[in-house]
Coordinates of C-alpha atoms and ligand atoms in Angstrom, one line a residue:
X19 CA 3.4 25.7 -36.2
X20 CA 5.1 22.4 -35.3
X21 CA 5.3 22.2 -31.6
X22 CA 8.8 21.5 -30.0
X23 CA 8.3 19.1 -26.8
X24 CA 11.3 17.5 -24.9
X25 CA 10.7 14.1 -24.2
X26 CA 12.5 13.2 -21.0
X27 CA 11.8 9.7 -19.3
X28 CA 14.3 9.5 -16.7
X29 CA 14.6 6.7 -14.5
X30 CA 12.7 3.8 -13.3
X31 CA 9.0 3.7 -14.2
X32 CA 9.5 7.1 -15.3
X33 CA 10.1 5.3 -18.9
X34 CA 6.6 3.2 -18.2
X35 CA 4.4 5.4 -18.1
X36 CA 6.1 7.6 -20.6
X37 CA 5.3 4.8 -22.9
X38 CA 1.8 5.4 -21.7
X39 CA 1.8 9.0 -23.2
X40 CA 3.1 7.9 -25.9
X41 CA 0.6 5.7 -27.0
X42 CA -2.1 9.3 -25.9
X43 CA 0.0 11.4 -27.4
X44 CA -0.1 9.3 -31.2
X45 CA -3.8 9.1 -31.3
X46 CA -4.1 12.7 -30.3
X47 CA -2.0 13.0 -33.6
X48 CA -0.9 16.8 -32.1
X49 CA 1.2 18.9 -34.6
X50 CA 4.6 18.1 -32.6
X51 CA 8.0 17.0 -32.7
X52 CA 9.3 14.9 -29.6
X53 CA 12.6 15.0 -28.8
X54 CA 14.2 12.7 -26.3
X55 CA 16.3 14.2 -23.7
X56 CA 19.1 12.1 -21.2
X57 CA 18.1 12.8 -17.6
X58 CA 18.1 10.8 -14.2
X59 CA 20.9 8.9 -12.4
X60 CA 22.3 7.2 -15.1
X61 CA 24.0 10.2 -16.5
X62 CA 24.9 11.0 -12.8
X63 CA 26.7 7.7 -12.7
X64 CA 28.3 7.8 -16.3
X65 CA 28.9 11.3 -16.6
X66 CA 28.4 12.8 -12.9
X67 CA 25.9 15.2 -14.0
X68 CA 21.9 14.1 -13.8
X69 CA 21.1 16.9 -15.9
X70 CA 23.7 17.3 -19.1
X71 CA 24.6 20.0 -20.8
X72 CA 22.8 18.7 -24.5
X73 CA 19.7 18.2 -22.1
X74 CA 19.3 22.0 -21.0
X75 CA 20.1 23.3 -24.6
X76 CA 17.0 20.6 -25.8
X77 CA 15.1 22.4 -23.2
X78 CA 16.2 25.8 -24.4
X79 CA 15.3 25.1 -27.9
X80 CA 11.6 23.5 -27.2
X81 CA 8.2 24.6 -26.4
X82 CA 7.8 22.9 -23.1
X83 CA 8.8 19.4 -21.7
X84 CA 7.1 16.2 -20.6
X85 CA 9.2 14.9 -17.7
X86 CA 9.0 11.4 -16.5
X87 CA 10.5 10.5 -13.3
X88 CA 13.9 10.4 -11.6
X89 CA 15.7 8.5 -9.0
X90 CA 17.8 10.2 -6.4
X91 CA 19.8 9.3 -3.6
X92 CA 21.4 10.7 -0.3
X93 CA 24.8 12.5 -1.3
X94 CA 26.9 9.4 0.6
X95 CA 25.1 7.1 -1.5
X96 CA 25.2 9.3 -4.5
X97 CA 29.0 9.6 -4.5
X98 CA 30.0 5.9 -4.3
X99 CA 27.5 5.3 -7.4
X100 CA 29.9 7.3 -9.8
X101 CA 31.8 6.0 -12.2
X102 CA 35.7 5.4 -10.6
X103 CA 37.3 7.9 -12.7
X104 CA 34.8 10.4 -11.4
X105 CA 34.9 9.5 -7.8
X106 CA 36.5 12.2 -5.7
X107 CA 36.5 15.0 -8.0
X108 CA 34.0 17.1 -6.0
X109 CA 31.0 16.3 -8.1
X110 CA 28.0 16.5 -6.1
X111 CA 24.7 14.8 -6.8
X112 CA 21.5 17.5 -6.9
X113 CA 18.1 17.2 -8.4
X114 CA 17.3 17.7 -11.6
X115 CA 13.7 18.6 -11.4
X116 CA 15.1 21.1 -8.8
X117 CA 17.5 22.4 -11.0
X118 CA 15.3 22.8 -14.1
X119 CA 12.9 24.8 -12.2
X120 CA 15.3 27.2 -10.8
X121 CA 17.1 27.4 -14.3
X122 CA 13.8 28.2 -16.2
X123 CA 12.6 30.2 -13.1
X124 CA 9.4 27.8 -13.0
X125 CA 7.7 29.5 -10.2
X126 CA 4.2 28.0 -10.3
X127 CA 4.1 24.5 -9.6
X128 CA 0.3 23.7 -10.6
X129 CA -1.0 20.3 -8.9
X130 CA -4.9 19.5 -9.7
X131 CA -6.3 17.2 -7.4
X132 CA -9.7 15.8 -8.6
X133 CA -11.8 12.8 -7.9
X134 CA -13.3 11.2 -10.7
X135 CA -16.4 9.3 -10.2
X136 CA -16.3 5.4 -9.9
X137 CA -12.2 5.6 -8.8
X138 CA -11.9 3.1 -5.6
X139 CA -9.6 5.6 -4.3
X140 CA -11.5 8.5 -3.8
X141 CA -11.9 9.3 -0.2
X142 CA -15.3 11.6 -1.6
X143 CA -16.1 12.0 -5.1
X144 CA -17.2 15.6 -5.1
X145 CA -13.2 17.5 -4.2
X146 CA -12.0 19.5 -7.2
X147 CA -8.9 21.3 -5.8
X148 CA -5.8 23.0 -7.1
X149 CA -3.1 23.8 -5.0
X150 CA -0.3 26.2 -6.6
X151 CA 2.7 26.0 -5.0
X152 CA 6.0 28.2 -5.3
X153 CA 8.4 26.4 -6.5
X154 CA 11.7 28.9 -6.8
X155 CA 12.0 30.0 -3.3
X156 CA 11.0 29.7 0.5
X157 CA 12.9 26.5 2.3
X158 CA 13.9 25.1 -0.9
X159 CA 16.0 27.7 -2.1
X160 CA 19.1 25.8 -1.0
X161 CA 20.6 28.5 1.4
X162 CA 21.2 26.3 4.4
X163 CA 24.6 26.1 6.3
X164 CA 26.0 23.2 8.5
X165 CA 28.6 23.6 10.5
X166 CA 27.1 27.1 10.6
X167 CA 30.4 29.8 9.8
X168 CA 31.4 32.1 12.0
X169 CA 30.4 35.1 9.5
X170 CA 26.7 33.7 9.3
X171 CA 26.7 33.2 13.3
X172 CA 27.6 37.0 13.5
X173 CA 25.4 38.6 11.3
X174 CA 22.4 36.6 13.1
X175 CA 23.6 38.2 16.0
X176 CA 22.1 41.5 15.2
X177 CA 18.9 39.4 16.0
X178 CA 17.8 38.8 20.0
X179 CA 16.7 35.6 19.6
X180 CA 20.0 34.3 18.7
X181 CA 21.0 34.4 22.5
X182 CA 19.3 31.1 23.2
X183 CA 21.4 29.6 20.8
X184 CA 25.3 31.0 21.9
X185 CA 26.4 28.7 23.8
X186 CA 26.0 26.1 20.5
X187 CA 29.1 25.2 18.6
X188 CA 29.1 25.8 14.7
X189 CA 28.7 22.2 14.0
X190 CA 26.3 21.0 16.7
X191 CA 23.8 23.8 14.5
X192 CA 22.2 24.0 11.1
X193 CA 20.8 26.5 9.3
X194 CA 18.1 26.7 6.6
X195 CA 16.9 30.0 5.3
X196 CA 13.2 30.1 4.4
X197 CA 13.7 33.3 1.9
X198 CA 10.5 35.3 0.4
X199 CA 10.4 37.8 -1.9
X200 CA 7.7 40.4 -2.7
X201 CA 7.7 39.2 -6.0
X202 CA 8.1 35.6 -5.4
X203 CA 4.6 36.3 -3.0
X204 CA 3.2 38.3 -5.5
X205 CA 3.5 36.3 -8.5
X206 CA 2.0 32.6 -7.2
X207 CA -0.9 34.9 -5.4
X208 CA -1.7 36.4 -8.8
X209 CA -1.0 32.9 -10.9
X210 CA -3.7 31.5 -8.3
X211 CA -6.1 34.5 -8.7
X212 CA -5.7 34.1 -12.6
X213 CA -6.7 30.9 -12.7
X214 CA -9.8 31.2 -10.4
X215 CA -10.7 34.2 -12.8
X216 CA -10.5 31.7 -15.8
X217 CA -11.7 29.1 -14.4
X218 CA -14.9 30.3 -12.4
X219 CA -13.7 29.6 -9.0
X220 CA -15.2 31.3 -5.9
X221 CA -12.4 31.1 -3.7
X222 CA -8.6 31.1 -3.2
X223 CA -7.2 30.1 0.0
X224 CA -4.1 31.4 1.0
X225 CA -2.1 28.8 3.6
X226 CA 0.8 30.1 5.6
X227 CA 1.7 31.0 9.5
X228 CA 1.8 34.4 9.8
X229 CA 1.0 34.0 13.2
X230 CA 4.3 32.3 14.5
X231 CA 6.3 32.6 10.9
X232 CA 5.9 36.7 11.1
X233 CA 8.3 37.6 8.7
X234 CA 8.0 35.4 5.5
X235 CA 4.6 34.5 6.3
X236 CA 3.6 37.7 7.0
X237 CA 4.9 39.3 3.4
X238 CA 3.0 36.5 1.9
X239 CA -0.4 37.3 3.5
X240 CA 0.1 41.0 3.0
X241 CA 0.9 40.9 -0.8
X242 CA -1.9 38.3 -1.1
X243 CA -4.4 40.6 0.9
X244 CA -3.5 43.5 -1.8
X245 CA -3.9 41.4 -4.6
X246 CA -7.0 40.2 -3.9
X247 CA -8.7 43.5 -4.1
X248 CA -8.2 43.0 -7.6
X249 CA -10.6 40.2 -7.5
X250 CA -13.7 41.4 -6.1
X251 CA -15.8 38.5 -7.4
X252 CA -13.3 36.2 -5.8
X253 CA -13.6 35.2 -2.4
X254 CA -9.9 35.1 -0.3
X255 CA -9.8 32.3 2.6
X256 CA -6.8 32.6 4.9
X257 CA -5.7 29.6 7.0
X258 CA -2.9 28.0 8.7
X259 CA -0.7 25.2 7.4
X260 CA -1.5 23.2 10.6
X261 CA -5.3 24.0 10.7
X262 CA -5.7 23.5 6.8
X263 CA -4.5 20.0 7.1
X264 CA -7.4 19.3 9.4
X265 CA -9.8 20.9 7.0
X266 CA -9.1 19.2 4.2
X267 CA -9.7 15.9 5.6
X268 CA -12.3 16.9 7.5
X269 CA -14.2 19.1 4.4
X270 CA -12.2 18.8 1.1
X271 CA -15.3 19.6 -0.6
X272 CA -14.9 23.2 0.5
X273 CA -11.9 24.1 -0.8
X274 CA -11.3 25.2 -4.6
X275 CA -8.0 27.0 -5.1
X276 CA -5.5 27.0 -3.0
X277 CA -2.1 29.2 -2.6
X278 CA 0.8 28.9 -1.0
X279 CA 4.7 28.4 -0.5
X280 CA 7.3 26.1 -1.5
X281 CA 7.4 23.6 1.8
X282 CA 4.1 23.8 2.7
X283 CA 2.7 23.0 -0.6
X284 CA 4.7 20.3 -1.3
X285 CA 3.2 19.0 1.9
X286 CA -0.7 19.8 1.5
X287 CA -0.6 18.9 -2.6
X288 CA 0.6 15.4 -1.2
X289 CA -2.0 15.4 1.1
X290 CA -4.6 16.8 -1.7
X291 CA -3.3 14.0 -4.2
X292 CA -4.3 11.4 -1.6
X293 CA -7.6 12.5 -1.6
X294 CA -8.4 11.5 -5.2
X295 CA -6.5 8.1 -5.2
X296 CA -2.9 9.2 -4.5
X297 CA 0.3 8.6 -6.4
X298 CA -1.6 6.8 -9.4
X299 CA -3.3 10.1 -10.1
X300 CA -1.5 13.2 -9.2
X301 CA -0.2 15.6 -11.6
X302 CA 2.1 18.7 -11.9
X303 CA 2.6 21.9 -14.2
X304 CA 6.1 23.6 -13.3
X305 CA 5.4 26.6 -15.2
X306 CA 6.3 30.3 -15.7
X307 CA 5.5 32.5 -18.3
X308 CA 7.4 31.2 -21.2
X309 CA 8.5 27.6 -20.3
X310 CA 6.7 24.5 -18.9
X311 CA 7.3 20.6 -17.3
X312 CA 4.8 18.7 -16.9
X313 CA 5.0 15.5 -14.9
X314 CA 3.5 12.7 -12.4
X315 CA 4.5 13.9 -8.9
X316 CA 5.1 10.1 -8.0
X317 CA 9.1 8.9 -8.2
X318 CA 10.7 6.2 -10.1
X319 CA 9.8 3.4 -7.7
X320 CA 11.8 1.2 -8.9
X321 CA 10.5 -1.6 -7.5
X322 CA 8.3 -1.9 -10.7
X323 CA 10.6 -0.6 -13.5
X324 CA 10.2 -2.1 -16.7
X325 CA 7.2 -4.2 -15.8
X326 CA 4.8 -1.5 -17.1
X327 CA 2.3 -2.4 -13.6
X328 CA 2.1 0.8 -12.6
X329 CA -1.0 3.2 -13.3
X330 CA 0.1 5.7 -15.9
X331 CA -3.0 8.2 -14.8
X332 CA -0.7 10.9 -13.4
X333 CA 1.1 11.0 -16.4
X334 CA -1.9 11.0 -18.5
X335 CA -3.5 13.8 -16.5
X336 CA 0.5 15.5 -17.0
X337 CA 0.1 15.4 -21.1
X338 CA -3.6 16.7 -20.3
X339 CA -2.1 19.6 -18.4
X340 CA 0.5 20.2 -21.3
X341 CA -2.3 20.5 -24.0
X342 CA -4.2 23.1 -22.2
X343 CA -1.1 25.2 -22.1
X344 CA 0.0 24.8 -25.3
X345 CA -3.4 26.3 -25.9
X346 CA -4.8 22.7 -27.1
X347 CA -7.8 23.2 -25.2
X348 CA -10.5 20.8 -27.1
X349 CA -7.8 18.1 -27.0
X350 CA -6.7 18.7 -23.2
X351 CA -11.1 18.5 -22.7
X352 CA -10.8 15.0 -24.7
X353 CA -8.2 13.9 -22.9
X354 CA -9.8 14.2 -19.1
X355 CA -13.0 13.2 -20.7
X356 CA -11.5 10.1 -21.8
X357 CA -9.4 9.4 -18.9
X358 CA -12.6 10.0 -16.4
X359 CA -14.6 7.3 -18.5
X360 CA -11.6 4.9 -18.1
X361 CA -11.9 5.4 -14.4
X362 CA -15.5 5.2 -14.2
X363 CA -16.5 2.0 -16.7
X364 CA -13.5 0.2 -14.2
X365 CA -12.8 -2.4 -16.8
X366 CA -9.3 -1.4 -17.1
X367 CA -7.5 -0.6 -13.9
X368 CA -3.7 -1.1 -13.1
X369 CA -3.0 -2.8 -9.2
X370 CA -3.0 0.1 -7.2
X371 CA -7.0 0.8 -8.4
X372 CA -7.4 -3.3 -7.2
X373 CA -6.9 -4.4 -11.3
X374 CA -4.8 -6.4 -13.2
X375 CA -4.5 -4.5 -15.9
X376 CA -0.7 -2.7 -17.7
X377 CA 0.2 0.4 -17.6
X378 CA -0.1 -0.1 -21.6
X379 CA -3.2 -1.5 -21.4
X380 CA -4.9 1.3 -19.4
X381 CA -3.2 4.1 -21.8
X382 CA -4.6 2.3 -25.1
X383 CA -8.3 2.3 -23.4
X384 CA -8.3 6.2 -22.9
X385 CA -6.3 6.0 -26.6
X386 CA -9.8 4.4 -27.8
X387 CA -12.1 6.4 -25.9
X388 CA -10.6 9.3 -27.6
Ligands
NAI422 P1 7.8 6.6 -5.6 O1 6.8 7.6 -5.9 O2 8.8 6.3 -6.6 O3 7.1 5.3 -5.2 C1 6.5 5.0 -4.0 C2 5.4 3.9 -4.1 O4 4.3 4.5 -4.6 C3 5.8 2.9 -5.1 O5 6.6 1.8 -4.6 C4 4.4 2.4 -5.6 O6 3.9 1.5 -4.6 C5 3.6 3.7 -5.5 N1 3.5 4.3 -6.8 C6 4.3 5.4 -7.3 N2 3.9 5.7 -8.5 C7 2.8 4.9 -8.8 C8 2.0 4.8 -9.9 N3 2.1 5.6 -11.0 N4 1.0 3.8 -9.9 C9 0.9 3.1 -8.9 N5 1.6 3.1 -7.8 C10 2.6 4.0 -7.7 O7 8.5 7.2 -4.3 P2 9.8 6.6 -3.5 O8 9.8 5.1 -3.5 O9 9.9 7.3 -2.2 O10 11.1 7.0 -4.3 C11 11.7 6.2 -5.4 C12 12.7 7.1 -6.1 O11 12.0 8.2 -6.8 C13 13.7 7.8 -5.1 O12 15.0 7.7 -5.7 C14 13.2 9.2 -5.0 O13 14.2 10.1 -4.7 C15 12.6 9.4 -6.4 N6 11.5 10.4 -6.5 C16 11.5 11.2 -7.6 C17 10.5 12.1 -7.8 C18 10.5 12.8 -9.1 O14 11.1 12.4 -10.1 N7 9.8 13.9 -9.3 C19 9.5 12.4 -6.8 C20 9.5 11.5 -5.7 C21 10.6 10.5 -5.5
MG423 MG1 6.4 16.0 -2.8

């Protein structure tokens, strides 16, 4: 069977190292059709929508998507960008990697974060973590209120602790909801808990707050606790956000998989990228059951679009990711094999690594080591 993969570059140096895939992806020779999708703020500007219409049927119709990146900007900013005859018709600019998880319900968001030996970046060469993030829910669900209405004031009310805040007027407050579900907690928990099963890993680590964040925190800890019993040869760590920031510099080589919500994993897989050489080599999966992205985690910096400078790694390490779920598994094993030799002879290294070498350049040595 022909595999069905959207193709969407986005903005900036999104389109770079996209290139750089490209040139992966043709020597792979996989069984696929690519199919380019529009994305990005150019279609926010021409047609105020980042994400069209024809772009989420493209989705709907393929087997999973290679994302580049996108540019966004704050909504002030965003609104003067449109095209006049769209200015001031209450389009409003949102994210369309946000969006496209919610949409597909993408609730693992998979970031690998593993230093391969002879990168200058490392800051140790023996971490191999994976952080799994939630990605539908928690402080990024998009429930927030400012000026706060009077019917949200009121129903908080039921709550003591609300008291301390009466005397506040509705627009001197803001409100963001950090939402949890049992089966938002349940499901990342178990995708974590999968993986270490598949995988040989000896420990998850579960990273909340329980212990000032009772509520959400709490349900997360609880349902992870539970689940856990169904992996008796698996070893459950719990720590807090704030202490597991100083553990992971202090001992990243102790850590294997780790679990946790929307907000604080976006914050400790940034932190885990950094680790093994930083924007240059971290990777995502967005991922649920029946639909996947795969991307770079870095942005469009467009400082360096269209000079193909940047290191396409990430991206590299995202088609790597794609193969393994698609089931490609001796090719995805290639493909990391190929990349870590790249890192390790150093002959071919973008800026970033301390090279002179293109984004291209870099792409058609793993090509050749393939
Ligand atoms: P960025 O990730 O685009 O770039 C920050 C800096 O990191 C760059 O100037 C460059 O020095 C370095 N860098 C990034 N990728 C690199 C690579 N592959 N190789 C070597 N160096 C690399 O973040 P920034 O500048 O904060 O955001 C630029 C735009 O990207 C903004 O509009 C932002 O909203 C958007 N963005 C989009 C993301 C996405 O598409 N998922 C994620 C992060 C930011
Ligand atoms: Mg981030």
């Amino acid at each position: 069977m022909t595999y069905k993969i959207a193709v969407l570059p986005g903005d900036g140096i999104g389109n770079d190292v996209m290139d750089a895939a490209k040139i992966v992806l043709d020597k792979i020779n996989l069984d696929a059709e690519y199919l380019h999708g529009d994305v990005g703020w150019e279609f926010w500007c021409k047609e105020g929508n980042p994400l069209p219409e024809r772009t989420i049927t493209l989705l709907k119709e393929s087997d999973c998507c290679l994302f580049g990146a996108i540019t966004s900007k704050p909504k002030e900013e965003a609104a003067k960008e449109l095209a006049p005859h769209l200015r001031d018709t209450g389009l409003s600019y949102y994210s369309p990697i946000v969006a496209m998880r919610q949409l597909f319900g993408l609730y693992v968001n998979m970031r690998p974060c593993k230093s391969y030996q002879g990168n200058p970046l490392n800051y140790r060469d023996d971490i191999d973590i994976v952080v799994f993030r939630e990605n539908t829910e928690g402080l990024y669900a998009g429930v927030e209120f400012h000026p706060v209405p009077d019917q949200v004031r009121t129903a908080l009310s039921v709550h003591a602790k609300m008291a301390a805040f009466k005397d506040v007027a509705n627009e001197d407050m803001a409100i963001s909801c950090r939402i949890f579900t049992r089966k938002g907690c349940q499901r990342i928990v178990r995708a974590a808990f999968e993986y270490a099963k598949k995988f040989n890993r000896k420990t998850v680590t579960v990273i909340e707050k329980p212990n000032v964040i009772r509520e959400t925190s709490g349900l997360m800890i609880r349902e992870a606790r539970n689940i856990a019993r169904e992996y008796p040869d698996i070893e459950m760590w719990e720590t807090n956000v704030d202490a597991m920031a100083m553990w992971l510099i202090k001992n990243p080589q102790d850590y294997s998989v780790l679990v946790t919500s929307n907000l604080f994993g976006d914050i400790i897989s940034d932190l885990c990228a950094q680790l093994v050489g930083g924007l240059g080599f971290a990777s995502a999966a967005n991922m649920s059951e029946s639909f996947a992205v795969f991307e770079p985690t870095h942005g469009s910096a467009p400082k360096y679009a269209g000079q193909h400078k940047v290191n396409p790694t990430a991206m590299l390490l995202a088609v790597k990711l794609m193969l393994d779920w698609l089931g490609e598994k001796e090719d995805a094993r290639a493909l990391e094999q190929a990349i870590a030799t790249v890192v390790k002879e150093g002959r071919f290294r973008t800026y970033d690594m301390g090279g002179t070498s293109s984004t291209l350049e870099v792409a058609q040595e793993v090509a050749n080591k393939l």
